Amino acid sequence: METVHEKNAKVFKAFCDPKRLAVLEQLRSGEKCACVLLDKLDIGQSGLSYHMKILCESGIVDSRQQGKWTHYRLSETGRAYALALLQQITAPDTAQLSCCGCKE
Amino acid sequence: METVHEKNAKVFKAFCDPKRLAVLEQLRSGEKCACVLLDKLDIGQSGLSYHMKILCESGIVDSRQQGKWTHYRLSETGRAYALALLQQITAPDTAQLSCCGCKE
DNA sequence: ACCTCACATCAACTTATTTTGATGTGATTA
DNA sequence: TAATCACATCAAAATAAGTTGATGTGAGGT
């Protein structure tokens, strides 16, 4: 069983690694194929594959096969989901405001 | 030297761990002292201290000493910063849209 | 001054993540 | 169909993150 916290933590794992942030930066300017991402990244081919899998599974990146090439792009849906989630988990919930509970 | 990607990755590390998300959930309803956080968390005292340090250093949580107790609360500034950062790193940058670059 | 409480820090350990090189697979080309 | 290209997968190794228990520290209380 996976708790909701474990599930949510996975969404943010996508943004927790500098290599993955470098990939996202490249994708901001449009769809890229793996070979293009690769030669700007100081990383091996299997390393890129590893990180792209994490980005795709987190939903923030979509992929598309075209013959031998795989093209990656930012997912607008994934973006919206991550932003909404971050807003939610950091939002003060004034409806249930309680005092500290400390024995002082 | 720390790259901007390494710096940004640290911000999201705060949200990458289920225990830390559980802490944030508690803080949504208002300021809490460590002892209160502790007994809802299936974690040891030193473990909580470890996670609170990460949350504070990432800027998403502020702490306040009051006598022997330390009180923690969500930081509105930290929240705004993390949200703005997430928006920025996932925003399509149409100004510099380029074609894929693949040799197809 | 001494004791206790709340929390921080440390070191040893466990577990998870990342990197690397080798090998596998499916699409395309010769 | 054999060779090659683009990428995925695997296993081993390196590194990082998290847990645990012991010890340190500083604020209060006695």
PDB file of C-alpha atoms (C1' of nucleotides) in Angstrom:
ATOM      1  CA  MET A   1       0.000   0.000   0.000  1.00  0.00           C
ATOM      2  CA  GLU A   2       1.150   3.472  -0.813  1.00  0.00           C
ATOM      3  CA  THR A   3       0.162   6.409   1.340  1.00  0.00           C
ATOM      4  CA  VAL A   4      -0.936   9.684  -0.188  1.00  0.00           C
ATOM      5  CA  HIS A   5       2.258  11.263   1.121  1.00  0.00           C
ATOM      6  CA  GLU A   6       4.375   8.673  -0.672  1.00  0.00           C
ATOM      7  CA  LYS A   7       2.429   9.255  -3.851  1.00  0.00           C
ATOM      8  CA  ASN A   8       2.783  13.031  -3.630  1.00  0.00           C
ATOM      9  CA  ALA A   9       6.480  12.819  -2.774  1.00  0.00           C
ATOM     10  CA  LYS A  10       7.039  11.027  -6.096  1.00  0.00           C
ATOM     11  CA  VAL A  11       5.633  13.960  -8.044  1.00  0.00           C
ATOM     12  CA  PHE A  12       8.313  16.234  -6.612  1.00  0.00           C
ATOM     13  CA  LYS A  13      11.112  13.718  -7.134  1.00  0.00           C
ATOM     14  CA  ALA A  14      11.041  14.876 -10.738  1.00  0.00           C
ATOM     15  CA  PHE A  15      12.306  18.286  -9.627  1.00  0.00           C
ATOM     16  CA  CYS A  16      14.820  17.047  -7.054  1.00  0.00           C
ATOM     17  CA  ASP A  17      17.718  16.329  -9.333  1.00  0.00           C
ATOM     18  CA  PRO A  18      19.901  18.907 -11.117  1.00  0.00           C
ATOM     19  CA  LYS A  19      20.190  16.751 -14.246  1.00  0.00           C
ATOM     20  CA  ARG A  20      16.434  16.527 -14.518  1.00  0.00           C
ATOM     21  CA  LEU A  21      16.092  20.279 -14.045  1.00  0.00           C
ATOM     22  CA  ALA A  22      18.603  20.713 -16.875  1.00  0.00           C
ATOM     23  CA  VAL A  23      16.417  18.502 -19.073  1.00  0.00           C
ATOM     24  CA  LEU A  24      13.313  20.495 -18.191  1.00  0.00           C
ATOM     25  CA  GLU A  25      15.147  23.694 -19.023  1.00  0.00           C
ATOM     26  CA  GLN A  26      15.869  22.380 -22.490  1.00  0.00           C
ATOM     27  CA  LEU A  27      12.286  21.280 -22.982  1.00  0.00           C
ATOM     28  CA  ARG A  28      10.951  24.739 -22.178  1.00  0.00           C
ATOM     29  CA  SER A  29      11.930  25.878 -25.653  1.00  0.00           C
ATOM     30  CA  GLY A  30      10.029  23.042 -27.282  1.00  0.00           C
ATOM     31  CA  GLU A  31      10.044  19.346 -28.034  1.00  0.00           C
ATOM     32  CA  LYS A  32      13.464  17.697 -28.165  1.00  0.00           C
ATOM     33  CA  CYS A  33      14.647  14.244 -29.089  1.00  0.00           C
ATOM     34  CA  ALA A  34      16.897  12.296 -26.736  1.00  0.00           C
ATOM     35  CA  CYS A  35      19.973  12.720 -28.911  1.00  0.00           C
ATOM     36  CA  VAL A  36      19.687  16.497 -28.687  1.00  0.00           C
ATOM     37  CA  LEU A  37      19.138  16.504 -24.932  1.00  0.00           C
ATOM     38  CA  LEU A  38      22.067  14.185 -24.584  1.00  0.00           C
ATOM     39  CA  ASP A  39      24.839  16.284 -26.024  1.00  0.00           C
ATOM     40  CA  LYS A  40      24.119  19.245 -23.793  1.00  0.00           C
ATOM     41  CA  LEU A  41      24.067  17.237 -20.615  1.00  0.00           C
ATOM     42  CA  ASP A  42      27.362  15.738 -19.404  1.00  0.00           C
ATOM     43  CA  ILE A  43      25.682  12.399 -18.854  1.00  0.00           C
ATOM     44  CA  GLY A  44      25.723   9.013 -20.552  1.00  0.00           C
ATOM     45  CA  GLN A  45      23.017   7.616 -22.800  1.00  0.00           C
ATOM     46  CA  SER A  46      21.740   5.164 -20.214  1.00  0.00           C
ATOM     47  CA  GLY A  47      21.793   7.915 -17.607  1.00  0.00           C
ATOM     48  CA  LEU A  48      19.575  10.110 -19.728  1.00  0.00           C
ATOM     49  CA  SER A  49      17.224   7.202 -20.293  1.00  0.00           C
ATOM     50  CA  TYR A  50      17.011   6.697 -16.536  1.00  0.00           C
ATOM     51  CA  HIS A  51      16.138  10.323 -15.866  1.00  0.00           C
ATOM     52  CA  MET A  52      13.662  10.558 -18.756  1.00  0.00           C
ATOM     53  CA  LYS A  53      11.807   7.589 -17.356  1.00  0.00           C
ATOM     54  CA  ILE A  54      11.425   9.353 -14.021  1.00  0.00           C
ATOM     55  CA  LEU A  55      10.274  12.575 -15.706  1.00  0.00           C
ATOM     56  CA  CYS A  56       7.719  10.709 -17.824  1.00  0.00           C
ATOM     57  CA  GLU A  57       6.409   8.623 -14.936  1.00  0.00           C
ATOM     58  CA  SER A  58       5.940  11.722 -12.811  1.00  0.00           C
ATOM     59  CA  GLY A  59       3.722  13.085 -15.588  1.00  0.00           C
ATOM     60  CA  ILE A  60       5.669  16.281 -16.146  1.00  0.00           C
ATOM     61  CA  VAL A  61       7.062  15.121 -19.505  1.00  0.00           C
ATOM     62  CA  ASP A  62       5.361  13.380 -22.421  1.00  0.00           C
ATOM     63  CA  SER A  63       7.165  11.261 -24.975  1.00  0.00           C
ATOM     64  CA  ARG A  64       6.432  10.434 -28.568  1.00  0.00           C
ATOM     65  CA  GLN A  65       8.090   7.828 -30.767  1.00  0.00           C
ATOM     66  CA  GLN A  66       8.914   8.730 -34.332  1.00  0.00           C
ATOM     67  CA  GLY A  67      10.744   5.958 -36.058  1.00  0.00           C
ATOM     68  CA  LYS A  68      13.980   5.395 -34.184  1.00  0.00           C
ATOM     69  CA  TRP A  69      13.753   8.643 -32.309  1.00  0.00           C
ATOM     70  CA  THR A  70      11.964   9.462 -29.106  1.00  0.00           C
ATOM     71  CA  HIS A  71      10.780  13.031 -28.703  1.00  0.00           C
ATOM     72  CA  TYR A  72      10.119  14.557 -25.323  1.00  0.00           C
ATOM     73  CA  ARG A  73       8.111  17.586 -24.366  1.00  0.00           C
ATOM     74  CA  LEU A  74       6.702  19.308 -21.306  1.00  0.00           C
ATOM     75  CA  SER A  75       3.222  18.164 -20.367  1.00  0.00           C
ATOM     76  CA  GLU A  76       0.825  21.001 -19.687  1.00  0.00           C
ATOM     77  CA  THR A  77      -1.359  18.585 -17.733  1.00  0.00           C
ATOM     78  CA  GLY A  78       1.554  17.429 -15.621  1.00  0.00           C
ATOM     79  CA  ARG A  79       2.584  20.990 -14.976  1.00  0.00           C
ATOM     80  CA  ALA A  80      -0.887  21.970 -13.823  1.00  0.00           C
ATOM     81  CA  TYR A  81      -1.096  18.923 -11.590  1.00  0.00           C
ATOM     82  CA  ALA A  82       2.245  19.581  -9.870  1.00  0.00           C
ATOM     83  CA  LEU A  83       1.407  23.248  -9.341  1.00  0.00           C
ATOM     84  CA  ALA A  84      -1.998  22.464  -7.897  1.00  0.00           C
ATOM     85  CA  LEU A  85      -0.481  19.856  -5.619  1.00  0.00           C
ATOM     86  CA  LEU A  86       2.194  22.228  -4.352  1.00  0.00           C
ATOM     87  CA  GLN A  87      -0.418  24.872  -3.666  1.00  0.00           C
ATOM     88  CA  GLN A  88      -2.534  22.386  -1.793  1.00  0.00           C
ATOM     89  CA  ILE A  89       0.125  20.907   0.458  1.00  0.00           C
ATOM     90  CA  THR A  90       1.488  24.302   1.472  1.00  0.00           C
ATOM     91  CA  ALA A  91      -1.817  26.131   1.877  1.00  0.00           C
ATOM     92  CA  PRO A  92      -2.674  27.314   5.379  1.00  0.00           C
ATOM     93  CA  ASP A  93      -5.980  25.729   6.260  1.00  0.00           C
ATOM     94  CA  THR A  94      -7.682  28.450   8.246  1.00  0.00           C
ATOM     95  CA  ALA A  95     -10.841  26.376   8.491  1.00  0.00           C
ATOM     96  CA  GLN A  96      -9.129  24.062  10.953  1.00  0.00           C
ATOM     97  CA  LEU A  97      -6.765  26.459  12.650  1.00  0.00           C
ATOM     98  CA  SER A  98      -5.815  25.158  16.029  1.00  0.00           C
ATOM     99  CA  CYS A  99      -3.576  26.352  18.779  1.00  0.00           C
ATOM    100  CA  CYS A 100      -0.128  24.887  19.157  1.00  0.00           C
ATOM    101  CA  GLY A 101      -1.057  22.219  21.648  1.00  0.00           C
ATOM    102  CA  CYS A 102       2.145  22.624  23.643  1.00  0.00           C
ATOM    103  CA  LYS A 103       2.069  22.288  27.419  1.00  0.00           C
ATOM    104  CA  GLU A 104       3.300  25.758  28.208  1.00  0.00           C
TER     105      GLU A 104
ATOM    106  CA  MET B   1      30.433  26.006  -6.598  1.00  0.00           C
ATOM    107  CA  GLU B   2      26.770  25.246  -6.778  1.00  0.00           C
ATOM    108  CA  THR B   3      24.861  25.440 -10.033  1.00  0.00           C
ATOM    109  CA  VAL B   4      21.435  27.022 -10.232  1.00  0.00           C
ATOM    110  CA  HIS B   5      19.990  23.579 -10.886  1.00  0.00           C
ATOM    111  CA  GLU B   6      21.523  22.208  -7.714  1.00  0.00           C
ATOM    112  CA  LYS B   7      20.168  25.158  -5.784  1.00  0.00           C
ATOM    113  CA  ASN B   8      16.672  24.737  -7.211  1.00  0.00           C
ATOM    114  CA  ALA B   9      16.699  20.980  -6.668  1.00  0.00           C
ATOM    115  CA  LYS B  10      17.181  21.628  -2.948  1.00  0.00           C
ATOM    116  CA  VAL B  11      13.962  23.613  -2.774  1.00  0.00           C
ATOM    117  CA  PHE B  12      11.991  20.616  -3.993  1.00  0.00           C
ATOM    118  CA  LYS B  13      13.835  18.147  -1.756  1.00  0.00           C
ATOM    119  CA  ALA B  14      11.606  19.507   0.973  1.00  0.00           C
ATOM    120  CA  PHE B  15       8.605  17.926  -0.732  1.00  0.00           C
ATOM    121  CA  CYS B  16      10.273  14.647  -1.714  1.00  0.00           C
ATOM    122  CA  ASP B  17       9.838  12.746   1.508  1.00  0.00           C
ATOM    123  CA  PRO B  18       6.574  11.389   2.935  1.00  0.00           C
ATOM    124  CA  LYS B  19       7.561  12.243   6.508  1.00  0.00           C
ATOM    125  CA  ARG B  20       8.160  15.851   5.549  1.00  0.00           C
ATOM    126  CA  LEU B  21       4.825  15.997   3.731  1.00  0.00           C
ATOM    127  CA  ALA B  22       3.204  14.690   6.889  1.00  0.00           C
ATOM    128  CA  VAL B  23       4.850  17.519   8.850  1.00  0.00           C
ATOM    129  CA  LEU B  24       3.637  20.094   6.336  1.00  0.00           C
ATOM    130  CA  GLU B  25       0.145  18.675   6.583  1.00  0.00           C
ATOM    131  CA  GLN B  26       0.191  19.246  10.324  1.00  0.00           C
ATOM    132  CA  LEU B  27       1.498  22.774   9.919  1.00  0.00           C
ATOM    133  CA  ARG B  28      -1.337  23.727   7.556  1.00  0.00           C
ATOM    134  CA  SER B  29      -3.626  24.042  10.539  1.00  0.00           C
ATOM    135  CA  GLY B  30      -1.274  26.407  12.315  1.00  0.00           C
ATOM    136  CA  GLU B  31       1.958  26.672  14.237  1.00  0.00           C
ATOM    137  CA  LYS B  32       3.067  23.547  16.081  1.00  0.00           C
ATOM    138  CA  CYS B  33       5.864  22.785  18.456  1.00  0.00           C
ATOM    139  CA  ALA B  34       8.160  19.844  17.862  1.00  0.00           C
ATOM    140  CA  CYS B  35       6.702  17.758  20.653  1.00  0.00           C
ATOM    141  CA  VAL B  36       3.264  17.932  19.062  1.00  0.00           C
ATOM    142  CA  LEU B  37       4.534  17.090  15.589  1.00  0.00           C
ATOM    143  CA  LEU B  38       6.463  14.226  17.079  1.00  0.00           C
ATOM    144  CA  ASP B  39       3.698  12.173  18.555  1.00  0.00           C
ATOM    145  CA  LYS B  40       1.714  12.031  15.351  1.00  0.00           C
ATOM    146  CA  LEU B  41       4.619  10.917  13.224  1.00  0.00           C
ATOM    147  CA  ASP B  42       6.028   7.418  13.814  1.00  0.00           C
ATOM    148  CA  ILE B  43       9.547   8.792  13.915  1.00  0.00           C
ATOM    149  CA  GLY B  44      12.152   9.399  16.586  1.00  0.00           C
ATOM    150  CA  GLN B  45      13.087  12.743  18.116  1.00  0.00           C
ATOM    151  CA  SER B  46      16.366  12.979  16.235  1.00  0.00           C
ATOM    152  CA  GLY B  47      14.622  11.981  13.022  1.00  0.00           C
ATOM    153  CA  LEU B  48      12.165  14.812  13.376  1.00  0.00           C
ATOM    154  CA  SER B  49      14.998  17.211  14.057  1.00  0.00           C
ATOM    155  CA  TYR B  50      16.689  16.037  10.852  1.00  0.00           C
ATOM    156  CA  HIS B  51      13.588  16.617   8.738  1.00  0.00           C
ATOM    157  CA  MET B  52      12.762  19.971  10.346  1.00  0.00           C
ATOM    158  CA  LYS B  53      16.216  21.196   9.509  1.00  0.00           C
ATOM    159  CA  ILE B  54      15.666  20.362   5.840  1.00  0.00           C
ATOM    160  CA  LEU B  55      12.256  22.035   5.843  1.00  0.00           C
ATOM    161  CA  CYS B  56      13.641  25.175   7.466  1.00  0.00           C
ATOM    162  CA  GLU B  57      16.681  25.361   5.204  1.00  0.00           C
ATOM    163  CA  SER B  58      14.508  25.041   2.129  1.00  0.00           C
ATOM    164  CA  GLY B  59      12.611  28.104   3.368  1.00  0.00           C
ATOM    165  CA  ILE B  60       9.190  26.486   3.409  1.00  0.00           C
ATOM    166  CA  VAL B  61       9.031  26.395   7.212  1.00  0.00           C
ATOM    167  CA  ASP B  62       9.955  29.038   9.776  1.00  0.00           C
ATOM    168  CA  SER B  63      10.916  28.289  13.361  1.00  0.00           C
ATOM    169  CA  ARG B  64      10.600  30.276  16.518  1.00  0.00           C
ATOM    170  CA  GLN B  65      12.145  29.558  19.911  1.00  0.00           C
ATOM    171  CA  GLN B  66      10.048  30.063  22.991  1.00  0.00           C
ATOM    172  CA  GLY B  67      11.864  29.040  26.096  1.00  0.00           C
ATOM    173  CA  LYS B  68      12.633  25.347  25.767  1.00  0.00           C
ATOM    174  CA  TRP B  69      10.221  24.818  22.914  1.00  0.00           C
ATOM    175  CA  THR B  70      10.691  25.324  19.228  1.00  0.00           C
ATOM    176  CA  HIS B  71       7.608  26.261  17.245  1.00  0.00           C
ATOM    177  CA  TYR B  72       7.326  25.634  13.540  1.00  0.00           C
ATOM    178  CA  ARG B  73       5.023  27.154  10.984  1.00  0.00           C
ATOM    179  CA  LEU B  74       4.566  27.361   7.235  1.00  0.00           C
ATOM    180  CA  SER B  75       6.368  30.288   5.663  1.00  0.00           C
ATOM    181  CA  GLU B  76       4.224  32.287   3.276  1.00  0.00           C
ATOM    182  CA  THR B  77       7.381  33.636   1.680  1.00  0.00           C
ATOM    183  CA  GLY B  78       8.791  30.153   1.206  1.00  0.00           C
ATOM    184  CA  ARG B  79       5.535  28.949  -0.240  1.00  0.00           C
ATOM    185  CA  ALA B  80       5.415  31.796  -2.759  1.00  0.00           C
ATOM    186  CA  TYR B  81       9.029  31.187  -3.704  1.00  0.00           C
ATOM    187  CA  ALA B  82       8.562  27.474  -4.321  1.00  0.00           C
ATOM    188  CA  LEU B  83       5.406  28.049  -6.347  1.00  0.00           C
ATOM    189  CA  ALA B  84       7.038  30.733  -8.465  1.00  0.00           C
ATOM    190  CA  LEU B  85      10.048  28.503  -9.027  1.00  0.00           C
ATOM    191  CA  LEU B  86       7.916  25.549 -10.083  1.00  0.00           C
ATOM    192  CA  GLN B  87       6.002  27.758 -12.494  1.00  0.00           C
ATOM    193  CA  GLN B  88       9.211  29.087 -13.942  1.00  0.00           C
ATOM    194  CA  ILE B  89      11.021  25.804 -14.504  1.00  0.00           C
ATOM    195  CA  THR B  90       8.012  24.176 -16.156  1.00  0.00           C
ATOM    196  CA  ALA B  91       6.839  27.131 -18.235  1.00  0.00           C
ATOM    197  CA  PRO B  92       7.017  26.734 -21.987  1.00  0.00           C
ATOM    198  CA  ASP B  93       9.199  29.542 -23.244  1.00  0.00           C
ATOM    199  CA  THR B  94       7.527  30.458 -26.517  1.00  0.00           C
ATOM    200  CA  ALA B  95       9.933  33.339 -26.987  1.00  0.00           C
ATOM    201  CA  GLN B  96      12.717  30.920 -27.797  1.00  0.00           C
ATOM    202  CA  LEU B  97      10.785  28.072 -29.384  1.00  0.00           C
ATOM    203  CA  SER B  98      13.062  26.023 -31.577  1.00  0.00           C
ATOM    204  CA  CYS B  99      12.612  22.962 -33.692  1.00  0.00           C
ATOM    205  CA  CYS B 100      13.693  19.601 -32.371  1.00  0.00           C
ATOM    206  CA  GLY B 101      17.146  19.678 -33.896  1.00  0.00           C
ATOM    207  CA  CYS B 102      17.066  15.986 -34.752  1.00  0.00           C
ATOM    208  CA  LYS B 103      18.688  14.788 -37.987  1.00  0.00           C
ATOM    209  CA  GLU B 104      15.574  13.308 -39.496  1.00  0.00           C
TER     210      GLU B 104
ATOM    211  C1'  DA C   1      24.852  24.667  41.484  1.00  0.00           C
ATOM    212  C1'  DC C   2      22.352  20.812  39.995  1.00  0.00           C
ATOM    213  C1'  DC C   3      18.787  18.517  37.584  1.00  0.00           C
ATOM    214  C1'  DT C   4      15.587  17.991  33.935  1.00  0.00           C
ATOM    215  C1'  DC C   5      13.429  18.997  29.692  1.00  0.00           C
ATOM    216  C1'  DA C   6      13.373  19.996  24.603  1.00  0.00           C
ATOM    217  C1'  DC C   7      15.860  19.775  20.944  1.00  0.00           C
ATOM    218  C1'  DA C   8      20.386  19.466  18.105  1.00  0.00           C
ATOM    219  C1'  DT C   9      24.257  16.888  16.644  1.00  0.00           C
ATOM    220  C1'  DC C  10      26.983  12.899  15.811  1.00  0.00           C
ATOM    221  C1'  DA C  11      28.375   8.333  14.253  1.00  0.00           C
ATOM    222  C1'  DA C  12      27.041   3.897  12.687  1.00  0.00           C
ATOM    223  C1'  DC C  13      23.978   1.654   9.984  1.00  0.00           C
ATOM    224  C1'  DT C  14      20.312   0.826   6.532  1.00  0.00           C
ATOM    225  C1'  DT C  15      18.110   1.977   2.458  1.00  0.00           C
ATOM    226  C1'  DA C  16      17.376   4.528  -1.813  1.00  0.00           C
ATOM    227  C1'  DT C  17      19.135   7.007  -5.728  1.00  0.00           C
ATOM    228  C1'  DT C  18      22.372   7.825  -9.334  1.00  0.00           C
ATOM    229  C1'  DT C  19      26.112   6.558 -12.400  1.00  0.00           C
ATOM    230  C1'  DT C  20      28.499   3.481 -15.464  1.00  0.00           C
ATOM    231  C1'  DG C  21      29.352   0.030 -18.815  1.00  0.00           C
ATOM    232  C1'  DA C  22      27.515  -4.013 -21.060  1.00  0.00           C
ATOM    233  C1'  DT C  23      23.886  -6.068 -23.350  1.00  0.00           C
ATOM    234  C1'  DG C  24      19.081  -6.251 -25.410  1.00  0.00           C
ATOM    235  C1'  DT C  25      15.389  -4.609 -28.648  1.00  0.00           C
ATOM    236  C1'  DG C  26      12.953  -2.729 -32.253  1.00  0.00           C
ATOM    237  C1'  DA C  27      13.121   0.448 -36.327  1.00  0.00           C
ATOM    238  C1'  DT C  28      15.636   1.686 -40.433  1.00  0.00           C
ATOM    239  C1'  DT C  29      19.011   1.291 -43.912  1.00  0.00           C
ATOM    240  C1'  DA C  30      22.325  -1.032 -47.071  1.00  0.00           C
TER     241       DA C  30
ATOM    242  C1'  DT D   1      18.848 -10.437 -43.950  1.00  0.00           C
ATOM    243  C1'  DA D   2      22.593  -8.332 -42.056  1.00  0.00           C
ATOM    244  C1'  DA D   3      24.288  -4.205 -40.232  1.00  0.00           C
ATOM    245  C1'  DT D   4      23.446   0.003 -37.842  1.00  0.00           C
ATOM    246  C1'  DC D   5      21.198   3.420 -35.196  1.00  0.00           C
ATOM    247  C1'  DA D   6      18.466   5.120 -31.079  1.00  0.00           C
ATOM    248  C1'  DC D   7      17.137   4.024 -27.022  1.00  0.00           C
ATOM    249  C1'  DA D   8      15.839   0.719 -23.014  1.00  0.00           C
ATOM    250  C1'  DT D   9      17.227  -2.399 -19.571  1.00  0.00           C
ATOM    251  C1'  DC D  10      20.258  -4.683 -16.490  1.00  0.00           C
ATOM    252  C1'  DA D  11      23.750  -5.406 -12.961  1.00  0.00           C
ATOM    253  C1'  DA D  12      27.495  -3.558 -10.369  1.00  0.00           C
ATOM    254  C1'  DA D  13      29.487   0.210  -8.113  1.00  0.00           C
ATOM    255  C1'  DA D  14      29.412   4.825  -6.180  1.00  0.00           C
ATOM    256  C1'  DT D  15      26.998   8.239  -3.759  1.00  0.00           C
ATOM    257  C1'  DA D  16      23.366  10.281  -1.154  1.00  0.00           C
ATOM    258  C1'  DA D  17      19.542  10.239   2.001  1.00  0.00           C
ATOM    259  C1'  DG D  18      17.164   8.543   6.071  1.00  0.00           C
ATOM    260  C1'  DT D  19      17.058   6.024  10.554  1.00  0.00           C
ATOM    261  C1'  DT D  20      18.609   4.986  15.122  1.00  0.00           C
ATOM    262  C1'  DG D  21      20.645   5.420  19.539  1.00  0.00           C
ATOM    263  C1'  DA D  22      24.014   7.958  22.222  1.00  0.00           C
ATOM    264  C1'  DT D  23      25.713  12.211  23.563  1.00  0.00           C
ATOM    265  C1'  DG D  24      25.819  17.452  23.648  1.00  0.00           C
ATOM    266  C1'  DT D  25      23.706  22.025  24.624  1.00  0.00           C
ATOM    267  C1'  DG D  26      21.159  25.627  26.375  1.00  0.00           C
ATOM    268  C1'  DA D  27      16.843  27.110  28.901  1.00  0.00           C
ATOM    269  C1'  DG D  28      14.226  26.517  33.016  1.00  0.00           C
ATOM    270  C1'  DG D  29      13.079  24.707  37.290  1.00  0.00           C
ATOM    271  C1'  DT D  30      14.442  23.150  42.257  1.00  0.00           C
TER     272       DT D  30
END
